[in-house]
Short mmCIF file of C-alpha atoms in Angstrom, two decimals:
data_model
loop_
_atom_site.label_atom_id
_atom_site.label_comp_id
_atom_site.label_asym_id
_atom_site.label_seq_id
_atom_site.Cartn_x
_atom_site.Cartn_y
_atom_site.Cartn_z
CA MET A 1 -84.13 40.98 -61.42
CA SER A 2 -82.28 38.38 -59.80
CA ASN A 3 -82.26 34.78 -60.39
CA LYS A 4 -83.41 34.18 -56.61
CA SER A 5 -86.47 36.65 -57.09
CA ALA A 6 -87.91 35.40 -60.54
CA PRO A 7 -90.84 33.25 -60.29
CA ARG A 8 -90.31 29.49 -60.08
CA PRO A 9 -91.57 27.54 -63.00
CA GLN A 10 -94.37 25.23 -62.30
CA PRO A 11 -94.79 21.72 -63.81
CA VAL A 12 -98.04 20.73 -64.94
CA ALA A 13 -98.80 18.13 -62.27
CA SER A 14 -100.87 15.90 -64.68
CA GLU A 15 -98.15 15.37 -67.32
CA ARG A 16 -95.89 13.08 -64.77
CA ILE A 17 -95.66 9.51 -65.24
CA PRO A 18 -93.70 6.81 -64.47
CA LEU A 19 -90.68 6.27 -66.88
CA LYS A 20 -89.70 3.27 -68.40
CA ALA A 21 -87.25 1.86 -70.84
CA ARG A 22 -88.65 -0.35 -73.72
CA ASN A 23 -86.43 -2.98 -75.30
CA VAL A 24 -87.41 -1.96 -78.91
CA ALA A 25 -85.97 -3.91 -82.09
CA PHE A 26 -86.63 -2.65 -85.72
CA ASP A 27 -86.25 -4.44 -88.98
CA TRP A 28 -84.35 -2.32 -91.73
CA ALA A 29 -84.02 -4.93 -94.43
CA ASP A 30 -86.49 -3.22 -96.45
CA THR A 31 -86.18 0.25 -95.77
CA PRO A 32 -85.03 2.27 -98.51
CA LEU A 33 -82.11 5.15 -98.10
CA HIS A 34 -84.67 7.51 -99.34
CA TRP A 35 -87.55 6.39 -96.85
CA ILE A 36 -89.64 9.62 -97.90
CA PRO A 37 -90.38 8.90 -101.39
CA GLY A 38 -89.02 11.37 -103.83
CA ASP A 39 -87.63 13.44 -101.25
CA PRO A 40 -83.79 12.53 -100.28
CA ALA A 41 -83.04 15.58 -99.04
CA SER A 42 -85.72 15.90 -96.33
CA ALA A 43 -84.97 11.93 -95.53
CA HIS A 44 -81.48 13.02 -95.03
CA THR A 45 -82.31 15.92 -92.89
CA ILE A 46 -83.92 13.73 -90.47
CA ASN A 47 -81.20 10.93 -90.89
CA VAL A 48 -78.71 13.25 -89.31
CA LEU A 49 -80.46 12.15 -86.10
CA HIS A 50 -78.94 8.43 -86.54
CA LEU A 51 -75.35 10.16 -86.68
CA LEU A 52 -75.87 12.62 -83.90
CA LEU A 53 -78.44 10.94 -81.05
CA PRO A 54 -75.79 7.82 -80.30
CA ALA A 55 -73.06 9.89 -78.90
CA GLY A 56 -75.18 12.63 -77.62
CA GLU A 57 -77.43 10.17 -75.63
CA ARG A 58 -74.44 8.22 -74.33
CA TRP A 59 -73.17 11.30 -72.95
CA PHE A 60 -76.48 12.26 -71.23
CA VAL A 61 -76.56 9.11 -69.39
CA HIS A 62 -72.57 9.64 -68.31
CA VAL A 63 -73.44 12.79 -67.07
CA TYR A 64 -76.64 12.20 -65.13
CA LYS A 65 -74.92 9.20 -63.36
CA GLN A 66 -72.47 11.54 -62.07
CA ALA A 67 -75.53 13.75 -61.18
CA LEU A 68 -77.51 10.84 -58.94
CA PRO A 69 -75.62 11.40 -55.78
CA LEU A 70 -76.68 14.93 -56.03
CA ILE A 71 -80.41 14.17 -56.22
CA ARG A 72 -82.13 15.00 -52.77
CA ASP A 73 -85.78 14.30 -54.47
CA PRO A 74 -86.39 10.83 -54.51
CA ARG A 75 -89.30 11.51 -57.20
CA LEU A 76 -86.83 13.08 -59.19
CA ARG A 77 -84.42 10.62 -58.70
CA GLU A 78 -86.55 8.06 -59.98
CA ASP A 79 -87.77 9.99 -62.84
CA VAL A 80 -83.79 10.61 -63.60
CA ILE A 81 -82.98 6.56 -63.46
CA GLY A 82 -86.00 6.27 -65.97
CA PHE A 83 -84.73 8.86 -68.14
CA ILE A 84 -81.45 7.21 -68.20
CA GLY A 85 -82.93 4.03 -69.30
CA GLN A 86 -84.76 5.49 -72.00
CA GLU A 87 -82.19 7.49 -73.42
CA ALA A 88 -79.71 4.47 -73.41
CA MET A 89 -82.11 2.53 -75.43
CA HIS A 90 -82.37 5.55 -77.87
CA SER A 91 -78.63 5.42 -78.53
CA GLN A 92 -78.81 1.87 -79.28
CA ALA A 93 -81.81 2.16 -81.48
CA HIS A 94 -80.36 4.73 -83.75
CA ASP A 95 -76.77 3.24 -83.37
CA ASP A 96 -78.44 0.10 -84.96
CA VAL A 97 -79.24 2.07 -88.32
CA LEU A 98 -75.49 2.77 -88.91
CA PRO A 99 -75.06 -0.88 -90.80
CA HIS A 100 -77.56 -0.50 -92.73
CA LEU A 101 -76.80 2.95 -94.05
CA ARG A 102 -73.27 1.40 -94.72
CA ALA A 103 -75.07 -1.55 -96.50
CA LEU A 104 -76.86 0.84 -98.73
CA GLY A 105 -73.48 2.60 -99.62
CA LEU A 106 -73.34 5.56 -97.55
CA ASP A 107 -70.56 5.38 -94.75
CA PRO A 108 -71.47 7.70 -91.45
CA GLU A 109 -67.79 7.30 -90.07
CA PRO A 110 -66.25 10.63 -90.93
CA TYR A 111 -69.06 12.24 -89.71
CA THR A 112 -69.71 10.24 -86.57
CA ALA A 113 -66.07 10.45 -85.51
CA GLN A 114 -66.45 14.19 -85.30
CA VAL A 115 -69.61 14.22 -83.18
CA ASP A 116 -67.74 11.27 -81.30
CA TRP A 117 -64.98 14.09 -80.20
CA LEU A 118 -67.44 16.47 -79.56
CA PHE A 119 -68.98 14.55 -76.53
CA GLU A 120 -66.41 12.45 -75.61
CA LYS A 121 -63.85 15.01 -75.63
CA LEU A 122 -64.88 18.70 -75.80
CA LEU A 123 -67.88 17.99 -73.44
CA GLY A 124 -66.66 15.07 -71.55
CA ASP A 125 -65.13 14.82 -68.17
CA ARG A 126 -61.95 17.02 -67.61
CA THR A 127 -59.25 16.71 -65.38
CA LEU A 128 -60.15 18.83 -62.24
CA PRO A 129 -59.78 18.97 -58.73
CA PRO A 130 -62.79 17.54 -56.32
CA GLY A 131 -64.85 20.57 -55.17
CA ARG A 132 -66.05 23.54 -56.87
CA ALA A 133 -64.72 23.56 -60.28
CA ARG A 134 -65.62 19.72 -60.78
CA VAL A 135 -69.60 20.42 -59.76
CA TRP A 136 -69.22 23.78 -61.73
CA TRP A 137 -68.47 21.49 -64.81
CA LEU A 138 -71.02 19.07 -63.98
CA LYS A 139 -73.81 21.63 -63.56
CA GLU A 140 -72.98 23.18 -66.90
CA ARG A 141 -73.40 19.99 -68.87
CA VAL A 142 -76.68 19.47 -67.21
CA ALA A 143 -78.06 22.67 -67.91
CA MET A 144 -76.77 21.85 -71.67
CA ILE A 145 -78.90 18.69 -71.51
CA ALA A 146 -81.73 20.83 -70.19
CA ALA A 147 -81.54 22.93 -73.39
CA ILE A 148 -80.90 19.96 -75.92
CA GLU A 149 -84.02 18.31 -74.25
CA HIS A 150 -85.95 21.07 -74.69
CA TYR A 151 -85.39 20.50 -78.86
CA THR A 152 -85.78 16.97 -78.68
CA ALA A 153 -88.87 17.44 -76.97
CA PHE A 154 -90.20 19.81 -79.72
CA LEU A 155 -88.81 17.31 -82.44
CA GLY A 156 -90.75 14.64 -80.94
CA ASP A 157 -94.06 16.57 -80.72
CA TRP A 158 -93.56 17.57 -84.09
CA VAL A 159 -93.09 13.72 -85.43
CA LEU A 160 -96.02 12.75 -83.64
CA ASN A 161 -98.20 15.29 -85.39
CA ALA A 162 -96.57 14.87 -88.77
CA ASP A 163 -99.21 13.54 -90.98
CA ALA A 164 -97.54 14.57 -94.28
CA LEU A 165 -94.83 11.88 -93.62
CA ASP A 166 -97.64 9.22 -93.67
CA ALA A 167 -99.28 10.94 -96.90
CA ARG A 168 -95.91 10.80 -98.68
CA GLY A 169 -95.41 7.08 -97.87
CA ALA A 170 -92.46 7.50 -95.56
CA ASP A 171 -91.29 3.95 -94.53
CA PRO A 172 -93.60 2.74 -91.58
CA VAL A 173 -90.74 1.24 -90.01
CA MET A 174 -88.57 4.62 -89.75
CA LEU A 175 -91.55 6.51 -88.85
CA ASP A 176 -92.19 4.15 -86.02
CA LEU A 177 -88.49 4.51 -84.83
CA LEU A 178 -88.95 8.12 -85.10
CA ARG A 179 -92.24 8.38 -83.29
CA TRP A 180 -91.53 6.23 -80.80
CA HIS A 181 -88.65 7.73 -79.82
CA GLY A 182 -90.61 11.00 -80.03
CA ALA A 183 -92.96 9.91 -77.99
CA GLU A 184 -90.60 8.74 -75.07
CA GLU A 185 -88.92 12.25 -75.74
CA VAL A 186 -92.55 13.76 -74.87
CA GLU A 187 -92.95 11.59 -72.19
CA HIS A 188 -89.57 12.62 -70.52
CA ARG A 189 -89.39 16.33 -71.38
CA SER A 190 -89.42 17.57 -67.68
CA VAL A 191 -86.90 15.24 -66.49
CA ALA A 192 -83.74 17.41 -67.52
CA PHE A 193 -85.21 20.59 -66.73
CA ASP A 194 -86.30 19.62 -63.25
CA LEU A 195 -83.01 18.08 -62.57
CA PHE A 196 -81.35 21.62 -63.83
CA GLN A 197 -83.66 23.18 -61.17
CA HIS A 198 -83.01 20.59 -58.65
CA LEU A 199 -79.20 21.11 -58.82
CA ASP A 200 -78.84 24.80 -59.95
CA GLY A 201 -81.83 26.68 -61.67
CA ASP A 202 -79.33 29.76 -62.35
CA TYR A 203 -81.40 31.75 -65.00
CA ARG A 204 -78.00 33.19 -66.25
CA ARG A 205 -76.64 29.67 -66.67
CA ARG A 206 -79.70 28.78 -68.61
CA VAL A 207 -79.33 31.35 -71.12
CA ARG A 208 -75.50 30.65 -71.76
CA THR A 209 -75.95 27.16 -72.12
CA TRP A 210 -79.12 27.38 -74.36
CA ALA A 211 -76.93 29.64 -76.63
CA THR A 212 -74.11 27.17 -76.64
CA ALA A 213 -76.80 24.15 -77.19
CA PHE A 214 -78.69 25.98 -79.95
CA ALA A 215 -75.87 27.11 -82.19
CA ALA A 216 -74.24 23.66 -81.94
CA LEU A 217 -77.46 21.86 -82.71
CA VAL A 218 -77.86 24.10 -85.61
CA PHE A 219 -73.78 23.82 -86.75
CA LEU A 220 -74.16 19.97 -86.52
CA TRP A 221 -77.33 19.53 -88.14
CA GLN A 222 -76.67 21.31 -91.52
CA ARG A 223 -73.19 20.10 -91.35
CA GLY A 224 -74.79 16.40 -91.37
CA THR A 225 -77.23 17.25 -94.02
CA ARG A 226 -74.54 18.20 -96.23
CA PHE A 227 -72.72 15.14 -95.36
CA PHE A 228 -75.49 12.57 -96.24
CA VAL A 229 -76.64 14.41 -99.52
CA ALA A 230 -72.51 14.82 -100.64
CA ASN A 231 -71.88 11.23 -99.64
CA ASP A 232 -75.14 9.36 -101.19
CA PRO A 233 -74.29 7.28 -104.03
CA SER A 234 -77.22 7.68 -105.81
CA LEU A 235 -76.71 11.70 -105.70
CA PRO A 236 -73.52 12.44 -107.39
CA GLY A 237 -72.84 16.19 -107.12
CA GLY A 238 -75.89 16.62 -104.70
CA ARG A 239 -75.64 19.60 -102.55
CA ALA A 240 -77.74 20.45 -99.56
CA SER A 241 -79.52 23.72 -99.39
CA ALA A 242 -81.62 25.96 -97.24
CA ARG A 243 -84.18 25.81 -100.20
CA ASP A 244 -84.85 22.24 -99.55
CA PHE A 245 -85.24 22.39 -95.50
CA LEU A 246 -87.65 25.63 -96.27
CA ARG A 247 -89.64 23.48 -99.09
CA GLY A 248 -89.63 20.73 -96.51
CA GLY A 249 -91.28 22.60 -93.80
CA ARG A 250 -94.01 23.81 -96.36
CA GLN A 251 -94.74 20.57 -97.37
CA GLY A 252 -94.98 19.31 -93.41
CA VAL A 253 -92.22 16.89 -93.67
CA LEU A 254 -89.66 18.51 -91.98
CA PRO A 255 -90.21 21.25 -89.08
CA THR A 256 -90.64 24.82 -90.03
CA PRO A 257 -88.00 27.56 -89.20
CA GLY A 258 -90.55 29.33 -87.56
CA GLY A 259 -91.75 26.98 -84.99
CA MET A 260 -88.23 26.21 -84.06
CA LEU A 261 -87.86 29.91 -83.78
CA ARG A 262 -91.06 30.63 -81.45
CA SER A 263 -89.95 27.69 -79.26
CA ILE A 264 -86.63 29.84 -78.21
CA PRO A 265 -88.56 32.74 -76.35
CA GLN A 266 -90.63 29.72 -74.62
CA TYR A 267 -87.28 28.20 -73.38
CA LEU A 268 -86.08 31.68 -72.23
CA SER A 269 -89.40 32.94 -70.68
CA ARG A 270 -88.55 32.74 -66.77
CA THR A 271 -91.43 30.74 -65.96
CA TYR A 272 -91.12 28.05 -68.59
CA HIS A 273 -91.52 24.45 -68.00
CA PRO A 274 -91.53 21.80 -70.61
CA SER A 275 -94.73 20.01 -69.16
CA LYS A 276 -96.67 23.09 -70.41
CA TYR A 277 -95.50 21.95 -74.22
CA GLY A 278 -96.57 18.59 -75.75
CA SER A 279 -98.93 16.02 -74.46
CA THR A 280 -98.19 13.01 -72.36
CA GLU A 281 -101.61 11.80 -73.16
CA GLN A 282 -101.12 12.00 -77.22
CA ALA A 283 -97.23 10.06 -76.52
CA ALA A 284 -98.79 7.53 -74.39
CA ALA A 285 -101.46 6.76 -76.77
CA TYR A 286 -98.89 6.53 -79.70
CA LEU A 287 -96.35 4.37 -77.38
CA ALA A 288 -99.71 1.90 -76.99
CA HIS A 289 -100.12 0.75 -80.31
CA SER A 290 -96.42 1.33 -81.69
CA PRO A 291 -95.26 -1.82 -83.39
CA ALA A 292 -91.68 -1.97 -81.70
CA ALA A 293 -93.17 -0.40 -78.50
CA THR A 294 -95.94 -3.20 -78.07
CA ALA A 295 -93.35 -6.05 -79.16
CA ALA A 296 -91.06 -4.67 -76.52
CA ASP A 297 -93.74 -4.37 -73.78
CA ALA A 298 -94.96 -8.51 -74.70
CA THR A 299 -91.46 -10.05 -74.72
CA ALA A 300 -90.73 -7.67 -71.27
CA PRO A 301 -91.04 -9.58 -67.76
CA GLY A 302 -94.69 -9.65 -66.68
CA GLY A 303 -95.82 -8.76 -70.17
CA SER A 304 -98.77 -10.07 -72.53
#
């Protein structure tokens, strides 16, 4: 079946809402390094987000600013601008955790330098002549962002429903950061895919860039978890293991491998659309009472 004859992905219209960036702030003074009590391995598995996301989301913003002149749909353009604002705040919020990690004795610089190289050099702008080659590279990166956003939305939906973190007494400030971010990922989960469909939509490109993005995420995440555990000053000789990850999934403090694997055929379905997975209503409900989000809304122009 050719890409042109494939059924077009159809969004759930009721799941679209206007997107806004929330100027959140978090006080990390009382947040411990092992913010899931008694489970440093699971805490560090999630801590990898603070190392991956700042560079990755800065890259999203950079690529999307290049894509803006190519958007012909005013509504999609509005969504992309809202997406850019939210992603910029996500990058800043996770970046702000890094000085706290250093103060607790864990310097993230060796790992973040590798992540920065990946996004700024390997996936950055290339010296290409104007025209077809430059547009091809832009479309490749837009498609890759759509694949990555499939997983950030998956993680956002997971953390909004991860009641086990509350039951285990996870640090409330870290939980609010993760759930504020996760809720916004669910809010804007369709934007990256809609932009890819608008600019290209080629199914072969979707599959190819998904494979690249998935492999890179798995590699970077396990490498980051090993880095955290090995460099944690309170875990001399510590080593991350697959057993710890599987245990965290069984206990509900980490996503399960089964859930992650089931998300693969979802994205690769020719009729896939992100609006069919996750709940905008649930995301909005969390943002309505998130300490950081409500404080940001209160101090915004026109806020209460």
